[in-house]
Amino acid sequence: SYAPQFFQSNTMKFSTIIAVAAINSAAAFTAPSAFTRSTALNAGLLDDVESTIARAADYQPGAAKTAFAERFKHLQGVKVKTVGEAFAEFTKILGQPINALYKNMMTDIVGTTHLTVVNARFVRDPIWSLGMISALNLLLKNYPEEGTQEKITSSLFECCGLDEAEVRAEAAELKAWVAGKSKDDITKALRGEGDGPIPAVAKATKDDEYWMYSRFFGIGLVALMDEVGVEMNADDVYPVMTEFVQDSLGKPHFTACSDSDTYFKIKGKLDLMETMMKEIEIREKKRMAQRLEDKAETQIRAAERQAEMADEVEKEAAKMSSQ
């Protein structure tokens, strides 16, 4: 895969050289001062292109002299599953087809979760764990086949190389910690103040230059807001998310706020779907009750007719015997 990228990159660079040569040809018809400035500029551009090509030719994975490369060079050559392989493993572990209404959603969750956990910068923490559990509970709570939700969740954890028991334990510990707390308590904890699971996460996040935000971390913060009584709508959550991520953790908040908006859009659709399903269930129960009532009335009428017929037969038999 390296050779095509190298030649494609070099082709683009040689095209740049040709374009620069054309500029130089055109510059020959301009005033000397303009020609001098253009030549100096183009010579610098040529030097830059040549140095870029040289760097590309000398590139070696994990050998860069940067802080990032030094930190993650031990991962050089590690085999990483593709998203397709991860979903194939998920399907194999699950061992049964996914309901058609949920298939696209689960394909997205498996893919995004896999890409998150295989990223060298990813570090799981209790907030992320709470976000993952909260998201799965929300998305799968109305799954049609009873008991399949647990199988889907366990299959997701396994195919992504996550320990389900550990993730659930971290989420439960964080929920227990936040019970009785206020929004201000969480804000202080995210600044690294106090004790408990959140200050430790906050300190590690602030100290890590290459800390990576992911969607479940944002949902975990939304779950914490829900526990302390923040109104669960996009307008009220947005400023709190900004306070938590930007002001307290010192990290960019835009993606987290966008994820919280997406969360509430999906939640709104799921709530609407749940309402519609309940209405359908109520209507179906009424229809079933009506059918049972009609069936009972039919059976009663049939029994009455049978009794009337038996009386007529008895009367007719008595009449004939009297003659």
Coordinates of C-alpha atoms in Angstrom, one line a residue:
S1 CA 0.0 0.0 0.0
Y2 CA 3.0 2.3 0.6
A3 CA 4.2 2.3 -3.1
P4 CA 1.0 3.5 -4.7
Q5 CA 0.7 6.3 -2.0
F6 CA 4.4 7.3 -2.6
F7 CA 4.0 7.4 -6.4
Q8 CA 0.7 9.2 -6.2
S9 CA 2.2 11.7 -3.8
N10 CA 5.2 12.2 -6.0
T11 CA 3.0 12.5 -9.1
M12 CA 1.3 15.4 -7.4
K13 CA 4.6 17.0 -6.5
F14 CA 6.0 16.6 -10.0
S15 CA 2.9 18.3 -11.3
T16 CA 3.6 21.1 -8.9
I17 CA 7.1 21.3 -10.4
I18 CA 5.8 21.5 -13.9
A19 CA 3.3 24.3 -12.8
V20 CA 6.2 26.2 -11.3
A21 CA 8.2 25.8 -14.5
A22 CA 5.3 27.3 -16.4
I23 CA 5.2 30.2 -14.0
N24 CA 8.9 30.8 -14.6
S25 CA 8.3 30.8 -18.3
A26 CA 5.6 33.3 -18.0
A27 CA 7.8 35.4 -15.6
A28 CA 10.4 35.8 -18.4
F29 CA 8.0 38.3 -20.1
T30 CA 7.5 40.5 -17.0
A31 CA 9.6 43.3 -15.7
P32 CA 13.0 42.4 -14.1
S33 CA 11.9 43.2 -10.6
A34 CA 8.8 41.0 -10.8
F35 CA 10.9 38.3 -12.4
T36 CA 13.4 38.4 -9.6
R37 CA 10.8 38.2 -6.9
S38 CA 9.0 35.4 -8.7
T39 CA 12.2 33.4 -9.3
A40 CA 13.1 33.7 -5.6
L41 CA 9.7 32.5 -4.6
N42 CA 9.6 29.7 -7.1
A43 CA 13.1 28.6 -6.1
G44 CA 11.9 28.3 -2.5
L45 CA 8.9 26.3 -3.6
L46 CA 11.1 23.9 -5.6
D47 CA 13.3 23.4 -2.6
D48 CA 10.3 22.7 -0.5
V49 CA 8.9 20.2 -3.0
E50 CA 12.3 18.4 -3.2
S51 CA 12.6 18.2 0.6
T52 CA 9.1 16.8 0.8
I53 CA 9.9 14.1 -1.7
A54 CA 13.1 13.3 0.1
R55 CA 11.3 13.0 3.4
A56 CA 8.7 10.7 1.8
A57 CA 11.4 8.5 0.3
D58 CA 13.2 8.2 3.7
Y59 CA 10.0 7.6 5.7
Q60 CA 10.1 4.7 8.2
P61 CA 7.0 3.8 10.4
G62 CA 7.6 4.6 14.1
A63 CA 11.0 6.2 13.4
A64 CA 10.0 9.9 13.5
K65 CA 11.8 12.1 16.1
T66 CA 8.6 13.6 17.6
A67 CA 7.1 13.2 21.1
F68 CA 4.0 11.6 19.6
A69 CA 6.1 9.0 17.7
E70 CA 8.2 8.3 20.7
R71 CA 5.2 7.7 22.9
F72 CA 3.4 5.3 20.6
K73 CA 6.3 3.6 18.7
H74 CA 5.8 0.4 20.7
L75 CA 2.6 -0.1 18.7
Q76 CA 4.5 -0.2 15.3
G77 CA 3.3 -3.2 13.3
V78 CA 0.5 -4.2 15.7
K79 CA -2.2 -6.1 13.8
V80 CA -5.5 -4.2 13.9
K81 CA -8.8 -5.6 12.7
T82 CA -10.8 -3.8 10.0
V83 CA -14.3 -2.6 10.8
G84 CA -15.6 -5.3 8.5
E85 CA -13.7 -8.0 10.4
A86 CA -15.0 -6.5 13.7
F87 CA -18.6 -6.7 12.5
A88 CA -18.2 -10.2 11.2
E89 CA -16.9 -11.3 14.6
F90 CA -19.8 -9.5 16.3
T91 CA -22.3 -11.3 14.0
K92 CA -20.6 -14.7 14.7
I93 CA -20.6 -14.2 18.5
L94 CA -24.3 -13.1 18.5
G95 CA -25.3 -16.1 16.5
Q96 CA -28.6 -14.8 15.3
P97 CA -29.9 -12.1 12.9
I98 CA -30.5 -8.6 14.1
N99 CA -33.9 -7.1 13.7
A100 CA -34.1 -5.1 10.5
L101 CA -35.0 -1.9 12.3
Y102 CA -31.8 -2.1 14.4
K103 CA -29.3 -3.4 11.9
N104 CA -28.0 -0.1 10.6
M105 CA -27.8 1.3 14.1
M106 CA -25.8 -1.7 15.4
T107 CA -23.5 -1.6 12.3
D108 CA -22.6 2.0 13.2
I109 CA -22.1 1.3 16.9
V110 CA -19.8 -1.7 16.2
G111 CA -17.8 0.3 13.7
T112 CA -17.4 3.5 15.8
T113 CA -16.7 1.6 19.0
H114 CA -14.1 -0.6 17.3
L115 CA -12.3 2.4 15.7
T116 CA -12.3 4.2 19.1
V117 CA -10.8 1.4 21.2
V118 CA -8.1 0.5 18.6
N119 CA -6.9 4.1 18.5
A120 CA -3.5 4.3 20.3
R121 CA -4.7 7.5 22.1
F122 CA -7.8 5.9 23.6
V123 CA -7.9 5.4 27.4
R124 CA -11.0 3.9 28.9
D125 CA -12.3 5.7 32.0
P126 CA -15.5 5.6 34.2
I127 CA -17.1 8.5 32.4
W128 CA -16.7 6.7 29.0
S129 CA -17.9 3.4 30.5
L130 CA -21.0 5.1 31.9
G131 CA -21.7 6.7 28.5
M132 CA -21.4 3.4 26.7
I133 CA -23.8 1.6 29.1
S134 CA -26.3 4.5 29.1
A135 CA -26.3 4.7 25.3
L136 CA -26.8 1.0 24.8
N137 CA -29.6 1.0 27.4
L138 CA -31.3 3.8 25.6
L139 CA -30.9 2.4 22.1
L140 CA -31.9 -1.2 22.9
K141 CA -34.5 -0.8 25.6
N142 CA -37.4 -1.4 23.1
Y143 CA -35.7 -4.2 21.1
P144 CA -38.6 -6.5 20.0
E145 CA -37.2 -9.9 20.9
E146 CA -37.0 -10.2 24.7
G147 CA -33.6 -11.1 26.1
T148 CA -31.8 -10.3 22.8
Q149 CA -30.6 -6.9 24.1
E150 CA -28.2 -8.6 26.6
K151 CA -26.8 -10.8 23.8
I152 CA -26.2 -7.9 21.5
T153 CA -24.5 -5.9 24.2
S154 CA -22.3 -8.8 25.3
S155 CA -21.4 -9.5 21.6
L156 CA -20.4 -5.8 21.1
F157 CA -18.1 -5.8 24.1
E158 CA -16.4 -9.1 23.1
C159 CA -15.8 -8.2 19.4
C160 CA -14.3 -4.9 20.5
G161 CA -12.0 -6.5 23.1
L162 CA -13.7 -4.9 26.1
D163 CA -14.3 -6.6 29.4
E164 CA -18.1 -6.1 30.0
A165 CA -17.9 -6.8 33.7
E166 CA -15.2 -4.1 34.2
V167 CA -17.1 -1.5 32.1
R168 CA -20.3 -2.2 34.0
A169 CA -18.5 -2.0 37.3
E170 CA -16.9 1.4 36.4
A171 CA -20.3 2.7 35.3
A172 CA -22.0 1.5 38.5
E173 CA -19.3 3.0 40.7
L174 CA -19.6 6.4 39.0
K175 CA -23.4 6.3 39.4
A176 CA -23.1 5.5 43.0
W177 CA -20.6 8.3 43.5
V178 CA -22.7 10.9 41.8
A179 CA -25.9 10.1 43.8
G180 CA -26.8 13.1 46.0
K181 CA -24.3 15.3 44.2
S182 CA -25.0 18.6 42.4
K183 CA -23.9 20.1 39.1
D184 CA -21.4 22.2 40.9
D185 CA -19.9 19.1 42.6
I186 CA -19.3 17.6 39.2
T187 CA -17.7 20.8 37.9
K188 CA -15.3 20.8 40.9
A189 CA -14.5 17.2 40.4
L190 CA -13.8 17.8 36.7
R191 CA -11.3 20.5 37.8
G192 CA -9.5 17.8 39.7
E193 CA -10.8 18.8 43.1
G194 CA -11.9 16.3 45.8
D195 CA -11.8 12.6 45.7
G196 CA -13.7 9.8 43.8
P197 CA -13.4 8.5 40.3
I198 CA -13.9 11.8 38.4
P199 CA -11.0 13.9 39.8
A200 CA -8.6 11.1 38.9
V201 CA -10.0 11.1 35.3
A202 CA -9.8 14.9 35.2
K203 CA -6.1 15.0 36.2
A204 CA -5.2 12.3 33.7
T205 CA -7.1 14.1 31.0
K206 CA -5.4 17.4 31.6
D207 CA -2.0 15.9 31.9
D208 CA -2.3 14.0 28.6
E209 CA -1.3 16.2 25.6
Y210 CA -2.8 13.5 23.2
W211 CA -6.0 12.8 25.2
M212 CA -8.7 11.7 22.7
Y213 CA -12.3 12.6 23.1
S214 CA -14.9 10.0 21.9
R215 CA -18.7 9.9 21.7
F216 CA -19.3 7.7 24.8
F217 CA -17.3 10.2 26.9
G218 CA -19.7 13.0 26.0
I219 CA -22.8 10.7 26.6
G220 CA -21.3 9.8 30.0
L221 CA -21.2 13.5 30.9
V222 CA -24.9 13.8 29.7
A223 CA -25.7 10.8 32.0
L224 CA -24.0 12.6 34.9
M225 CA -26.1 15.7 34.2
D226 CA -29.3 13.6 34.2
E227 CA -28.3 12.2 37.6
V228 CA -27.9 15.7 39.2
G229 CA -31.1 17.1 37.8
V230 CA -30.1 19.1 34.7
E231 CA -33.0 19.4 32.3
M232 CA -32.6 16.8 29.6
N233 CA -32.9 18.8 26.4
A234 CA -30.3 20.1 24.0
D235 CA -30.7 23.8 25.0
D236 CA -30.1 23.3 28.7
V237 CA -27.3 20.7 28.3
Y238 CA -25.2 22.7 25.8
P239 CA -23.9 25.4 28.3
V240 CA -23.3 22.7 31.0
M241 CA -21.4 20.6 28.5
T242 CA -19.3 23.7 27.7
E243 CA -18.7 24.3 31.4
F244 CA -17.7 20.6 31.9
V245 CA -15.4 20.1 28.9
Q246 CA -13.9 23.5 28.1
D247 CA -13.9 25.4 31.4
S248 CA -13.2 22.4 33.7
L249 CA -11.2 20.0 31.7
G250 CA -9.6 22.6 29.4
K251 CA -10.4 20.7 26.2
P252 CA -12.3 21.7 23.1
H253 CA -16.1 21.4 23.7
F254 CA -17.6 21.6 20.2
T255 CA -17.6 17.9 19.4
A256 CA -19.0 17.0 22.8
C257 CA -21.8 19.6 22.4
S258 CA -22.5 18.3 18.9
D259 CA -22.7 14.7 20.3
S260 CA -25.1 15.8 23.0
D261 CA -27.3 17.4 20.4
T262 CA -27.3 14.2 18.4
Y263 CA -28.0 12.2 21.5
F264 CA -31.2 14.2 22.2
K265 CA -32.3 14.0 18.6
I266 CA -32.0 10.2 18.7
K267 CA -33.6 10.1 22.1
G268 CA -36.6 12.2 20.8
K269 CA -37.1 9.8 17.9
L270 CA -36.8 6.7 20.2
D271 CA -39.3 8.3 22.6
L272 CA -41.7 8.9 19.8
M273 CA -41.2 5.4 18.5
E274 CA -41.9 4.0 22.0
T275 CA -45.1 6.1 22.3
M276 CA -46.3 4.8 18.9
M277 CA -45.4 1.2 19.8
K278 CA -47.4 1.6 23.1
E279 CA -50.4 3.0 21.1
I280 CA -50.2 0.2 18.7
E281 CA -50.0 -2.3 21.5
I282 CA -53.1 -0.7 23.2
R283 CA -55.0 -0.8 20.0
E284 CA -54.0 -4.4 19.4
K285 CA -55.1 -5.4 22.9
K286 CA -58.5 -3.6 22.3
R287 CA -58.9 -5.5 19.1
M288 CA -58.0 -8.8 20.7
A289 CA -60.4 -8.1 23.5
Q290 CA -63.1 -7.2 21.0
R291 CA -62.4 -10.4 19.1
L292 CA -62.6 -12.5 22.3
E293 CA -65.8 -10.8 23.2
D294 CA -67.3 -11.4 19.8
K295 CA -66.2 -15.0 20.0
A296 CA -67.7 -15.4 23.4
E297 CA -71.0 -13.9 22.2
T298 CA -71.0 -16.2 19.2
Q299 CA -70.5 -19.2 21.5
I300 CA -73.2 -18.1 23.9
R301 CA -75.7 -17.7 21.0
A302 CA -74.7 -21.1 19.6
A303 CA -75.3 -22.6 23.1
E304 CA -78.6 -20.9 23.4
R305 CA -79.7 -22.1 19.9
Q306 CA -78.5 -25.6 20.9
A307 CA -80.5 -25.5 24.1
E308 CA -83.6 -24.2 22.3
M309 CA -83.3 -27.0 19.7
A310 CA -82.9 -29.6 22.5
D311 CA -86.1 -28.2 24.1
E312 CA -88.0 -28.4 20.8
V313 CA -86.8 -32.0 20.3
E314 CA -87.9 -32.9 23.8
K315 CA -91.3 -31.4 23.3
E316 CA -91.7 -33.1 20.0
A317 CA -90.7 -36.4 21.5
A318 CA -93.2 -35.9 24.4
K319 CA -96.0 -35.0 21.9
M320 CA -95.4 -38.1 19.9
S321 CA -95.3 -40.4 22.9
S322 CA -98.6 -39.0 24.2
Q323 CA -100.3 -39.9 20.9

